[in-house]
Short mmCIF file of C-alpha atoms and ligand atoms in Angstrom, two decimals:
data_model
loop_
_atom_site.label_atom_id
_atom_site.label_comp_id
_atom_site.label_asym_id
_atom_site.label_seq_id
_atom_site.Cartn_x
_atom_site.Cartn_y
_atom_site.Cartn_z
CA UNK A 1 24.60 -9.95 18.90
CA UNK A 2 21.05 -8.64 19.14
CA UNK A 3 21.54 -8.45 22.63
CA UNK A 4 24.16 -5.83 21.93
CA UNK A 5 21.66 -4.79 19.87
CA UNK A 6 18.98 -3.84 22.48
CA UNK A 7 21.96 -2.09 24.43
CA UNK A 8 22.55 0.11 21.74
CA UNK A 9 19.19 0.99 21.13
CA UNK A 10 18.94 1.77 25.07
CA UNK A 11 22.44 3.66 24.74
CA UNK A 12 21.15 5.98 21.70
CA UNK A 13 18.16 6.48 23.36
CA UNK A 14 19.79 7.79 26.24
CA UNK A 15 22.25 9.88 24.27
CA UNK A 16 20.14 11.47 21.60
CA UNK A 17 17.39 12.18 23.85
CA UNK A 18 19.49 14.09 26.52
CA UNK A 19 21.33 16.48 23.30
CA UNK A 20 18.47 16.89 21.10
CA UNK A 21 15.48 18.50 23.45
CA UNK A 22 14.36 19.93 20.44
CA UNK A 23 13.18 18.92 16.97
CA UNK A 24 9.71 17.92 17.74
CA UNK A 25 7.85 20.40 15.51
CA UNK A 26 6.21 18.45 13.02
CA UNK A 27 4.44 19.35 9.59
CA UNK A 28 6.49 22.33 8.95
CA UNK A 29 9.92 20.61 9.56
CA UNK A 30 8.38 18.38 7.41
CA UNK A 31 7.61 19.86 4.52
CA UNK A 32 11.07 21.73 4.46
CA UNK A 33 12.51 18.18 4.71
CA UNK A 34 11.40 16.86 1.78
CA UNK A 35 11.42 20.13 -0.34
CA UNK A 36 15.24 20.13 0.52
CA UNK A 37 15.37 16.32 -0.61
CA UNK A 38 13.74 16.93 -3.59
CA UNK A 39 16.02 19.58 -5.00
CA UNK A 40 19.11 17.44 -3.37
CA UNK A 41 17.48 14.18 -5.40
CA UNK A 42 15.50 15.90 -8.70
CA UNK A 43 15.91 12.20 -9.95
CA UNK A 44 14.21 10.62 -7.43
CA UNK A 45 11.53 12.98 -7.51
CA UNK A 46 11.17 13.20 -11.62
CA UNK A 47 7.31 12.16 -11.44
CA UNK A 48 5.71 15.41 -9.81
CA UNK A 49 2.89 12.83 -8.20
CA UNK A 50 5.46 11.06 -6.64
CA UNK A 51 6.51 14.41 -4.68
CA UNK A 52 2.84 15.31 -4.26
CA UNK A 53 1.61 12.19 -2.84
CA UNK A 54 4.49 11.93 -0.13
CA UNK A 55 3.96 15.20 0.92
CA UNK A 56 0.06 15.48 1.05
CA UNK A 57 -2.28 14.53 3.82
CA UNK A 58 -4.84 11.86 3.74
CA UNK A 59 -7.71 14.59 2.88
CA UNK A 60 -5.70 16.52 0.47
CA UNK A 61 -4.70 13.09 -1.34
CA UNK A 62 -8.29 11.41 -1.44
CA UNK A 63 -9.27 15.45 -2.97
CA UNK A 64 -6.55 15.13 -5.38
CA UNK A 65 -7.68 11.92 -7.01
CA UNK A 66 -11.09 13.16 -7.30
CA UNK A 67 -12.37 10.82 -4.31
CA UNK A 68 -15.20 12.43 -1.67
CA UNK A 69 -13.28 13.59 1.35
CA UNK A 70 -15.09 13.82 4.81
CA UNK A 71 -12.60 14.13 8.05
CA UNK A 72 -13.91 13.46 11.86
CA UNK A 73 -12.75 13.65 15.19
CA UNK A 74 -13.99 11.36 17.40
CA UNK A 75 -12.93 11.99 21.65
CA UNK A 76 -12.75 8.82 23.30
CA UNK A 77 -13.80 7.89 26.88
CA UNK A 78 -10.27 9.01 28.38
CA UNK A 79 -10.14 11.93 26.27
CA UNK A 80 -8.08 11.16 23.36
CA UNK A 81 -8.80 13.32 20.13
CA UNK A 82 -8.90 10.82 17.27
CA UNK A 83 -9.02 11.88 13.52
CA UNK A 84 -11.18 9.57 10.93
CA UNK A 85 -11.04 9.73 7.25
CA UNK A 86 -13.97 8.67 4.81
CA UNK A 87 -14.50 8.14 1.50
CA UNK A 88 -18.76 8.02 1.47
CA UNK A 89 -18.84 6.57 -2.17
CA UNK A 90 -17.38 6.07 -5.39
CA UNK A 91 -15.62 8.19 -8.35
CA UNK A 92 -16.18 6.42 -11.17
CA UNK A 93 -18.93 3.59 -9.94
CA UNK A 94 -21.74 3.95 -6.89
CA UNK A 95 -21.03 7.56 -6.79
CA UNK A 96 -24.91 8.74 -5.81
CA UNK A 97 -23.87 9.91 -2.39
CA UNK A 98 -27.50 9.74 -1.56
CA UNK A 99 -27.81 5.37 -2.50
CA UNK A 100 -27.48 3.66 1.37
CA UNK A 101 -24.77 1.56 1.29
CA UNK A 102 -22.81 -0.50 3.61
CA UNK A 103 -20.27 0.50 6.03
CA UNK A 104 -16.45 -0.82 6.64
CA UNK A 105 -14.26 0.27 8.73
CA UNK A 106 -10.49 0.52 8.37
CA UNK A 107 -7.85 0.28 11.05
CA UNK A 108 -4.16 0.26 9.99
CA UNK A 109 -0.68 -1.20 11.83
CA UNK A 110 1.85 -0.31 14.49
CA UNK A 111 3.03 2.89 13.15
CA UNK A 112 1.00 3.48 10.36
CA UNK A 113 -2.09 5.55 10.32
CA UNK A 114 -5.02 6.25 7.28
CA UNK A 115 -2.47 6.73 4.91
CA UNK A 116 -2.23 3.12 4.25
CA UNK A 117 -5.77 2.85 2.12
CA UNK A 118 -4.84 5.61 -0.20
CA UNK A 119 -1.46 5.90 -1.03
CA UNK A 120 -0.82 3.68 -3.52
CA UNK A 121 -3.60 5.25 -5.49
CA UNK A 122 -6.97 4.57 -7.08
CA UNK A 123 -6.04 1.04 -8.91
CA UNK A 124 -4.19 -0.35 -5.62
CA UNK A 125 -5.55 1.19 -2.88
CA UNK A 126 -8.21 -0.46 -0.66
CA UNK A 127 -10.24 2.30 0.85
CA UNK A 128 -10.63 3.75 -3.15
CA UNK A 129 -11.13 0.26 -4.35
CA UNK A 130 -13.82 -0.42 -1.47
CA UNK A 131 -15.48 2.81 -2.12
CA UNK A 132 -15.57 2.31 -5.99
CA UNK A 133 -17.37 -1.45 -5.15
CA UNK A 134 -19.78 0.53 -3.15
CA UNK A 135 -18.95 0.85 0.40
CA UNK A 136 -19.04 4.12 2.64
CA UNK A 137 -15.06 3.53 3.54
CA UNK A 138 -14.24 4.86 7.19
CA UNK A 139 -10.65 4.70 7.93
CA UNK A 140 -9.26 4.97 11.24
CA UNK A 141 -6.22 6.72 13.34
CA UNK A 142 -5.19 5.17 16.42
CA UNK A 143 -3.69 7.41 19.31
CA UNK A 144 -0.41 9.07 19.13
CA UNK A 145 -0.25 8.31 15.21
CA UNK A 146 -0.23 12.13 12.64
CA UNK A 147 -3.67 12.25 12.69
CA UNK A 148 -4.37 11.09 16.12
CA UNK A 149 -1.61 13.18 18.27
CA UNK A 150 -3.90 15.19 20.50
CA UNK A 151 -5.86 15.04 23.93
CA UNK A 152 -8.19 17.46 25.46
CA UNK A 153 -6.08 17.90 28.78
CA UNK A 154 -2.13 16.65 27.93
CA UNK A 155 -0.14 17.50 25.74
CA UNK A 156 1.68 15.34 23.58
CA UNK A 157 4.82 16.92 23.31
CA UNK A 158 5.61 17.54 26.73
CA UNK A 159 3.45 15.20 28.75
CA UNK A 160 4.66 11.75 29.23
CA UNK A 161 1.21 10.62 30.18
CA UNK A 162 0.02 11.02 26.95
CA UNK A 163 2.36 8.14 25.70
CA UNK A 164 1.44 5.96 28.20
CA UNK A 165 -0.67 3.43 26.45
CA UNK A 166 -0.47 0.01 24.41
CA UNK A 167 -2.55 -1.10 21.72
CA UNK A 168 -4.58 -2.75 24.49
CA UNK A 169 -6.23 1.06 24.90
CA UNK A 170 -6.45 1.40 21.18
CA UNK A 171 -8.50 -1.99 21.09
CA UNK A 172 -10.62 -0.98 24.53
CA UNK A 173 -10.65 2.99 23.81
CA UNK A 174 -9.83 4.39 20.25
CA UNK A 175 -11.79 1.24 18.26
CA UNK A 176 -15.00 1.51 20.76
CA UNK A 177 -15.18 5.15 20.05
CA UNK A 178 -14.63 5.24 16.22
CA UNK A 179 -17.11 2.70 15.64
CA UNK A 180 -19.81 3.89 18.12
CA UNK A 181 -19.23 7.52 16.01
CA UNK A 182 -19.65 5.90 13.00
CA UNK A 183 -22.96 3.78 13.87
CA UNK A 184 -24.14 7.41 15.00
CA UNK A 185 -22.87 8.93 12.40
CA UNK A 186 -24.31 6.68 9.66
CA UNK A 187 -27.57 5.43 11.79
CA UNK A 188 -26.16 1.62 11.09
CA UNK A 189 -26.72 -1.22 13.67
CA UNK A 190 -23.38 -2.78 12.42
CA UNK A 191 -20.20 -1.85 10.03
CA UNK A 192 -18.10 -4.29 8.19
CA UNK A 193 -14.48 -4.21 10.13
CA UNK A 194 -11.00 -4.77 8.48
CA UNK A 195 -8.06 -3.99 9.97
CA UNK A 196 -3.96 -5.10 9.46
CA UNK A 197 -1.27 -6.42 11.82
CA UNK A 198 -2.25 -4.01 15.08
CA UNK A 199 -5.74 -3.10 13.66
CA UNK A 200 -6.34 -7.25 14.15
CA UNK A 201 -4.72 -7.33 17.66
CA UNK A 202 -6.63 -4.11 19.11
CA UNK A 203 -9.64 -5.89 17.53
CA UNK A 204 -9.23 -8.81 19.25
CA UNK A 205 -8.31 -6.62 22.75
CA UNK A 206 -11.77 -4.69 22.03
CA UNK A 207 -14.24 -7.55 21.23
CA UNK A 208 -12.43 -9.84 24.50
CA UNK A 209 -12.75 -6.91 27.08
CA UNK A 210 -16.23 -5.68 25.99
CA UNK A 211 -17.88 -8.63 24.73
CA UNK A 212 -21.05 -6.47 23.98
CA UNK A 213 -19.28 -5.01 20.79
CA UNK A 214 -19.66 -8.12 19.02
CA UNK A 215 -22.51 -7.38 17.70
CA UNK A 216 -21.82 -4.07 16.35
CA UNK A 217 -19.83 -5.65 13.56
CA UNK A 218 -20.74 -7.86 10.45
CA UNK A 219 -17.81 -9.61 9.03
CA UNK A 220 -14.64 -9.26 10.37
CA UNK A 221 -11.66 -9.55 8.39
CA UNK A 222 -7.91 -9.60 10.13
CA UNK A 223 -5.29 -9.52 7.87
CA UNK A 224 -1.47 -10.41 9.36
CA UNK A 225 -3.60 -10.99 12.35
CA UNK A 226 -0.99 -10.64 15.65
CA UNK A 227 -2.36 -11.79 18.78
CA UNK A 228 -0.40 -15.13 19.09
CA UNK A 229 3.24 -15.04 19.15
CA UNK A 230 4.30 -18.15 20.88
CA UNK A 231 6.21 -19.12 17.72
CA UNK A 232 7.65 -15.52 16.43
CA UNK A 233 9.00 -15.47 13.43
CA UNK A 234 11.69 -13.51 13.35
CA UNK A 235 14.74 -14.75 15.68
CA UNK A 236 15.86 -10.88 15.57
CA UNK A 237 13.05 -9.61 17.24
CA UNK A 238 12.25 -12.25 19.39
CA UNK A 239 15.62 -11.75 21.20
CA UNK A 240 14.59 -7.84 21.38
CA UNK A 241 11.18 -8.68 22.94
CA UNK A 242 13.16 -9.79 25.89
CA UNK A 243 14.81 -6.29 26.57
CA UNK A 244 10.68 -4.82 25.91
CA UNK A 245 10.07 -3.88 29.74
CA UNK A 246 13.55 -2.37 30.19
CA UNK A 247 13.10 -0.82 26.92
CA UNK A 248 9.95 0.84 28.14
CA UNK A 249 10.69 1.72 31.59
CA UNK A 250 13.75 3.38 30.84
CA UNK A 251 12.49 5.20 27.62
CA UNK A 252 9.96 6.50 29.88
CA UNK A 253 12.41 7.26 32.40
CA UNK A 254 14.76 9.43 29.99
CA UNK A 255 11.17 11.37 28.06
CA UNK A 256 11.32 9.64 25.50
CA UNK A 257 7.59 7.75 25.29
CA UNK A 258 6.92 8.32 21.55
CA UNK A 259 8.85 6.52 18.98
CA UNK A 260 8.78 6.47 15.30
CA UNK A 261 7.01 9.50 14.82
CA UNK A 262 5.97 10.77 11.29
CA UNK A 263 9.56 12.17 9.09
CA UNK A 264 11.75 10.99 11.42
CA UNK A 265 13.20 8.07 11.03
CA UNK A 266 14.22 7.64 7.33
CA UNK A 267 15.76 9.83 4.68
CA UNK A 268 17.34 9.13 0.90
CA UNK A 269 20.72 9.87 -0.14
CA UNK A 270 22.05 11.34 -3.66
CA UNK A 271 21.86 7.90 -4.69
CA UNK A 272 18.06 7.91 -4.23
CA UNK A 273 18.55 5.37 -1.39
CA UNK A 274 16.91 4.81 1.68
CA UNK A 275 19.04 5.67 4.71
CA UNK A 276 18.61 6.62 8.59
CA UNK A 277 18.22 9.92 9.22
CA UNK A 278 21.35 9.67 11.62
CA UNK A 279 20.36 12.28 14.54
CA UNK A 280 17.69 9.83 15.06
CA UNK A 281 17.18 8.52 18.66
CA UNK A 282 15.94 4.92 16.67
CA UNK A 283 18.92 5.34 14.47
CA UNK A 284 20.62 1.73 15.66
CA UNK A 285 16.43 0.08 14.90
CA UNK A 286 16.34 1.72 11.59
CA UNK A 287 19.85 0.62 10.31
CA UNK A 288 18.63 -2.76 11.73
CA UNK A 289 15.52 -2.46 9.68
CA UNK A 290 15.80 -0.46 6.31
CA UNK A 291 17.81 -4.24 4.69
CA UNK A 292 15.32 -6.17 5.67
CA UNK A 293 12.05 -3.70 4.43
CA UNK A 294 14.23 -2.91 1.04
CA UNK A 295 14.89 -6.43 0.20
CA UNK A 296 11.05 -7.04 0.54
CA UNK A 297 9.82 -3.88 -0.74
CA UNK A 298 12.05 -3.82 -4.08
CA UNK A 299 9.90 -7.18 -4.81
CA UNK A 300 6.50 -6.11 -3.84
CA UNK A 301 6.00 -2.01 -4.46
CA UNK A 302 7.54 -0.56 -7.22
CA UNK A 303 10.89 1.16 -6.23
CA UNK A 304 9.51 4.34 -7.32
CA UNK A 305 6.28 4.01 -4.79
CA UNK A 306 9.37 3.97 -1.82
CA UNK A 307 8.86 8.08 -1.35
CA UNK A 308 5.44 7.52 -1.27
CA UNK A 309 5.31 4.95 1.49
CA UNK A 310 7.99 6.44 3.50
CA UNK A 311 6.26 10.18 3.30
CA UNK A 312 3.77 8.64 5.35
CA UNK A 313 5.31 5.83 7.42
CA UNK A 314 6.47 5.65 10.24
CA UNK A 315 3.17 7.76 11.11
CA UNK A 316 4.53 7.76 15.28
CA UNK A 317 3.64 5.18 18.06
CA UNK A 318 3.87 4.96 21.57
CA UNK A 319 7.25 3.12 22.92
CA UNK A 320 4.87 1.19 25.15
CA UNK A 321 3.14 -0.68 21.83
CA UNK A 322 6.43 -2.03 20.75
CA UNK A 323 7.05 -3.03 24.11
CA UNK A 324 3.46 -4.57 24.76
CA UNK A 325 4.80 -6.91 21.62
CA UNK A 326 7.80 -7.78 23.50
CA UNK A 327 6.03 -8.85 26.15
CA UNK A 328 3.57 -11.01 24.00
CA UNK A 329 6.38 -12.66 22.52
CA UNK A 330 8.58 -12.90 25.45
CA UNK A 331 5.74 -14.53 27.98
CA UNK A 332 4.38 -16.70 24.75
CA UNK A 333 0.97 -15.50 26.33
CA UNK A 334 -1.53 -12.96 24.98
CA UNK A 335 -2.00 -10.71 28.19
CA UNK A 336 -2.82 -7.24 29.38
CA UNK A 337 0.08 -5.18 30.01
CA UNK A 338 2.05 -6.63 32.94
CA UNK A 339 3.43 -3.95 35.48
CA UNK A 340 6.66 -4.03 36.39
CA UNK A 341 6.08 -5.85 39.53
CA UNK A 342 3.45 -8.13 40.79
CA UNK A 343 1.52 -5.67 43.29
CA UNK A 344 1.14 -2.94 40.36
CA UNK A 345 -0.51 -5.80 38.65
CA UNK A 346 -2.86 -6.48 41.27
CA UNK A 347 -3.43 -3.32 41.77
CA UNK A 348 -4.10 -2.76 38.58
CA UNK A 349 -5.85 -6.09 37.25
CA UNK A 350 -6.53 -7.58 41.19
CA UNK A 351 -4.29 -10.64 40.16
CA UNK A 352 -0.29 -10.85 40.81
CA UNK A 353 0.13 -11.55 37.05
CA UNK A 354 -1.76 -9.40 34.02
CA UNK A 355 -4.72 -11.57 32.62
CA UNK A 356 -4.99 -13.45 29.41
CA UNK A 357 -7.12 -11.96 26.88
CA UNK A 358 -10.06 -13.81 27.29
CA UNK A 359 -10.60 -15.11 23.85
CA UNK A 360 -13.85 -17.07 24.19
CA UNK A 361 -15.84 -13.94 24.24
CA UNK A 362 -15.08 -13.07 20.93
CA UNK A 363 -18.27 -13.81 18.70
CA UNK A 364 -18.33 -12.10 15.60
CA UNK A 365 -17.60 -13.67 12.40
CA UNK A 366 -13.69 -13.56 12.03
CA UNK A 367 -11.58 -14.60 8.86
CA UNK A 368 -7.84 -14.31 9.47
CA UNK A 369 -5.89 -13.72 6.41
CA UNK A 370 -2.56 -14.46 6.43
CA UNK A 371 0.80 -15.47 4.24
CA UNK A 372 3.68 -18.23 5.00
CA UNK A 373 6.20 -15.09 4.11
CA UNK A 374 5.19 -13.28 7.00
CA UNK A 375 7.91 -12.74 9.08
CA UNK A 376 5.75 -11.11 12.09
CA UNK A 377 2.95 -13.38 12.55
CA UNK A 378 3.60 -17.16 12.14
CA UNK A 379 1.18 -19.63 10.32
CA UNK A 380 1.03 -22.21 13.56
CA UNK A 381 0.23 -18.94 15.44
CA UNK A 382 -2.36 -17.78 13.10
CA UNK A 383 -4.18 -21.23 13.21
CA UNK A 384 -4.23 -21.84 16.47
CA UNK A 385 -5.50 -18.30 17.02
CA UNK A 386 -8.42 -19.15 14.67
CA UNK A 387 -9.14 -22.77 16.31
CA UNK A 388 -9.55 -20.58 19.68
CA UNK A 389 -12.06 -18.34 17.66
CA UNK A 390 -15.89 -19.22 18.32
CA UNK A 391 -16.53 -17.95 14.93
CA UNK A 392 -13.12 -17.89 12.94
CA UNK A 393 -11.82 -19.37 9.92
CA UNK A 394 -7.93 -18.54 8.59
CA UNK A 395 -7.14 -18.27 4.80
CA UNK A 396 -3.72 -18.47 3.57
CA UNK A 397 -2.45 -16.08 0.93
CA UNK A 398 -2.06 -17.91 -2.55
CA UNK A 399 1.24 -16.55 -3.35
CA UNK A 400 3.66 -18.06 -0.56
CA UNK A 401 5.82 -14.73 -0.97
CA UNK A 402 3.48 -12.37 0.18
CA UNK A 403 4.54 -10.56 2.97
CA UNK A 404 3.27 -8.72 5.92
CA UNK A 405 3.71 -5.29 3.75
CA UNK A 406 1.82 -6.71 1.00
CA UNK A 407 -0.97 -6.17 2.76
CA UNK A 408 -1.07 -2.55 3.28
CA UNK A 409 1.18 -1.85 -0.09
CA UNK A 410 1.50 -4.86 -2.26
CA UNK A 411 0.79 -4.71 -5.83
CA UNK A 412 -0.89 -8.42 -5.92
CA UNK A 413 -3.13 -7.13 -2.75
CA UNK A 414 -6.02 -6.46 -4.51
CA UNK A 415 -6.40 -9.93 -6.53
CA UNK A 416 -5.01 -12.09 -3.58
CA UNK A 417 -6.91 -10.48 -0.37
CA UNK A 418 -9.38 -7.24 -1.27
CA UNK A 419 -11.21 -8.93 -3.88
CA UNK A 420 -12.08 -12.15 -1.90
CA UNK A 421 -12.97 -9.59 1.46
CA UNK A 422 -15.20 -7.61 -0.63
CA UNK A 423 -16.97 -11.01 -1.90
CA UNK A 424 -17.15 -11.61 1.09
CA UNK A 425 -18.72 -8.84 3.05
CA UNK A 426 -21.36 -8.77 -0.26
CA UNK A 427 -22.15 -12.43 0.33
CA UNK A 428 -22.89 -11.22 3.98
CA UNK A 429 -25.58 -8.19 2.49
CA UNK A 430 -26.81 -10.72 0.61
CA UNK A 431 -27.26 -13.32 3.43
CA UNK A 432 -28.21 -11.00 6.32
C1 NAG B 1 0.57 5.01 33.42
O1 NAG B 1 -0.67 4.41 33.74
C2 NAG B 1 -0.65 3.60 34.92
C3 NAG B 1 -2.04 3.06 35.14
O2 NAG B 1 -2.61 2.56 34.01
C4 NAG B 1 -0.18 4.37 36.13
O3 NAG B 1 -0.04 3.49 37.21
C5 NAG B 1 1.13 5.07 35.82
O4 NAG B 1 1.46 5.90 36.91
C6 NAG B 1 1.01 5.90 34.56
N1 NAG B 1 2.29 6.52 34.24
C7 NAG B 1 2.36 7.78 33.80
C8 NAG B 1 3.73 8.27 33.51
O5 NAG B 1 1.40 8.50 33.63
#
């Protein structure tokens, strides 16, 4: 079945791409999207904040809730424009901006951006949280996400080389740069780093290729953390994985190298439901997906939070991500990108077959935070992962329901996982 599956993803692609050259503009369309759903669904939209906060940017929504707002773009070695967001200190507590305090930075999933910190407002949130416990928050935007959609040379919607990077450039490129702007920036030897799902794998890809960033960070804290996948989950996927190169190389053959990009992938009927938006070239993966993120949303975020979330996610990715994943799971081997045949590997990584991540050059001081509900990173996976760490330790979730969304969205978050990572990085101050 879910090889029928991965044919009819290939199939849409194919179709959808070659009708619809158009419909890549992106805030405008945007906007007019969800003004037109809101007067189609007044319902839905009854609480004007609601509206607001799907619609707003990560700026305007840190502005709007009275937080300190700084934005930064950061160019990285191969000359990806990358935008940061910080919140330098507190509303209500720590809010002298000129007190020194400690740095943490932020780095969000596979297509999600910023907008994960903030949106589920002051109380929930962990960037406002952090900031209000007195951090100087920096959150930030991988390549190819909203924020991060821009180069100095290409141009992202008509150059397929733009989209022609994994999260293994995101760990090597986009993390290197962001930090090394923020130790600049904030004239710090070392930040605090958490990130979620890909923000723990691109970690991992940054601090195994260039071991000499492990001492640019303090404690580390990976929550979901994704590197090993030898015992995936989710049967669904796993059988996708296998179609990841094809996926790829053909996607790339037809144009169409960006996937999930911000307003494009989900909609809500009169009902106030969730639903494809059915021009879609992802339309078979979303109809795939939206019963299995609805039956664990409804129990985790409040219904009415849904607009929120999915005003700002899917933020936009890079087909070559998803199929990086694939490959992960597919080879049961954490590995560079492998070419599609053995001399583009050597020519590439001068060995027939992409390299293993070399894990034993990771130093820093690693917790891996993870939940027994998580259908995208297993709990065998995440201990071994840790037992391979030099200086990692894993800590389970107490709530065996908590789910791979919790992290970013869930209402228990902040008493089951911020609280103990703030503890945490203030033992370190204390300690270092
Ligand atoms: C993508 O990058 C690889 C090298 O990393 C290169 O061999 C390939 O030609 C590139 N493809 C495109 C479409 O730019």
């Amino acid at each position: 079945m879910l090889k029928s599956v991965g044919v009819l993803i290939i199939v849409t692609l194919a179709v959808v791409r070659a009708e619809e050259p158009a419909a890549r503009s992106r805030s405008s369309s945007r906007a007019e999207w969800v003004r037109e759903h809101r007067s189609q669904n007044p319902r839905l939209y009854a609480n004007e904040d609601i509206y607001e906060d799907a619609t707003l940017s990560v700026p305007d929504l840190i502005r709007k809730y009275g937080y300190p707002s700084e934005t930064h773009h950061v160019t990285t070695d191969d000359n990806y424009i990358l935008e940061m967001h910080r919140i330098p200190h507190g509303r209500d507590k720590n809010n002298d901006p000129s007190v020194a305090r400690p740095v943490v930075f932020v780095m969000h999933g596979l297509i999600s951006s910023s907008a994960d910190y903030i949106i589920m407002g002051p109380e929930r949130s962990l960037g406002y949280i952090l900031a209000e416990e007195g951090f100087d928050v920096w959150m930030g935007n991988a390549r190819g996400n909203y924020y991060s959609r821009a180069h100095t040379r290409l141009n992202p919607d008509s150059s397929t080389s733009f989209w022609n990077f994994t999260w293994d450039h995101i760990g090597y490129y986009d993390i290197a740069a962001m930090v090394d702007y923020v130790l600049a920036i904030t004239g710090r030897p070392a930040v605090h780093y958490i990130g979620h799902s890909q923000g723990t794998t691109s970690f991992l890809v940054l601090t195994s290729l260039r071991p000499e960033y492990n001492d640019k960070f303090k404690s580390v804290h990976l929550m979901a953390p994704v590197a090993f996948m030898d015992n995936f989950p989710s049967e669904d996927l796993a059988s996708l994985a296998r179609y990841s190169l094809t996926l790829a190389n053909l996607g790339t053959a037809i144009g169409l190298d960006e996937v999930f990009a911000k307003g494009t992938v989900f909609t809500f009927n009169e009902q106030g439901e969730i639903v494809c938006i059915e021009d879609n070239s992802l339309v078979n993966f979303c109809r795939w997906f939206i019963p299995a993120f609805s039956a664990q949303s409804l129990a985790h975020f409040p219904a009415d939070m849904l607009p929120v979330i999915l005003g700002h996610t899917p933020a936009g990715s890079a087909l070559k991500q998803f199929a990086h994943y694939g490959q992960t799971i597919s080879n049961a081997a954490f590995r560079r990108w492998s070419y599609t045949t053995p001399v583009q590997n050597l020519l590439a990584y001068g060995s027939l077959r992409a390299p293993s991540y070399d894990i034993s050059n990771i130093k820093a001081d690693i917790t891996l935070h993870y939940s027994v509900a998580d259908t995208l990173a297993a709990e065998v996976d995440v201990l071994a992962l840790s037992d391979a760490l030099q200086n990692g330790k894993a800590k389970r979730v107490p709530l065996d329901k908590f789910t791979h969304f919790d992290f970013a969205w869930g209402t228990t978050a902040k008493e089951l996982v911020y609280d103990d990572i703030k503890e945490a990085m203030w033992d370190y101050e204390r300690t270092h």
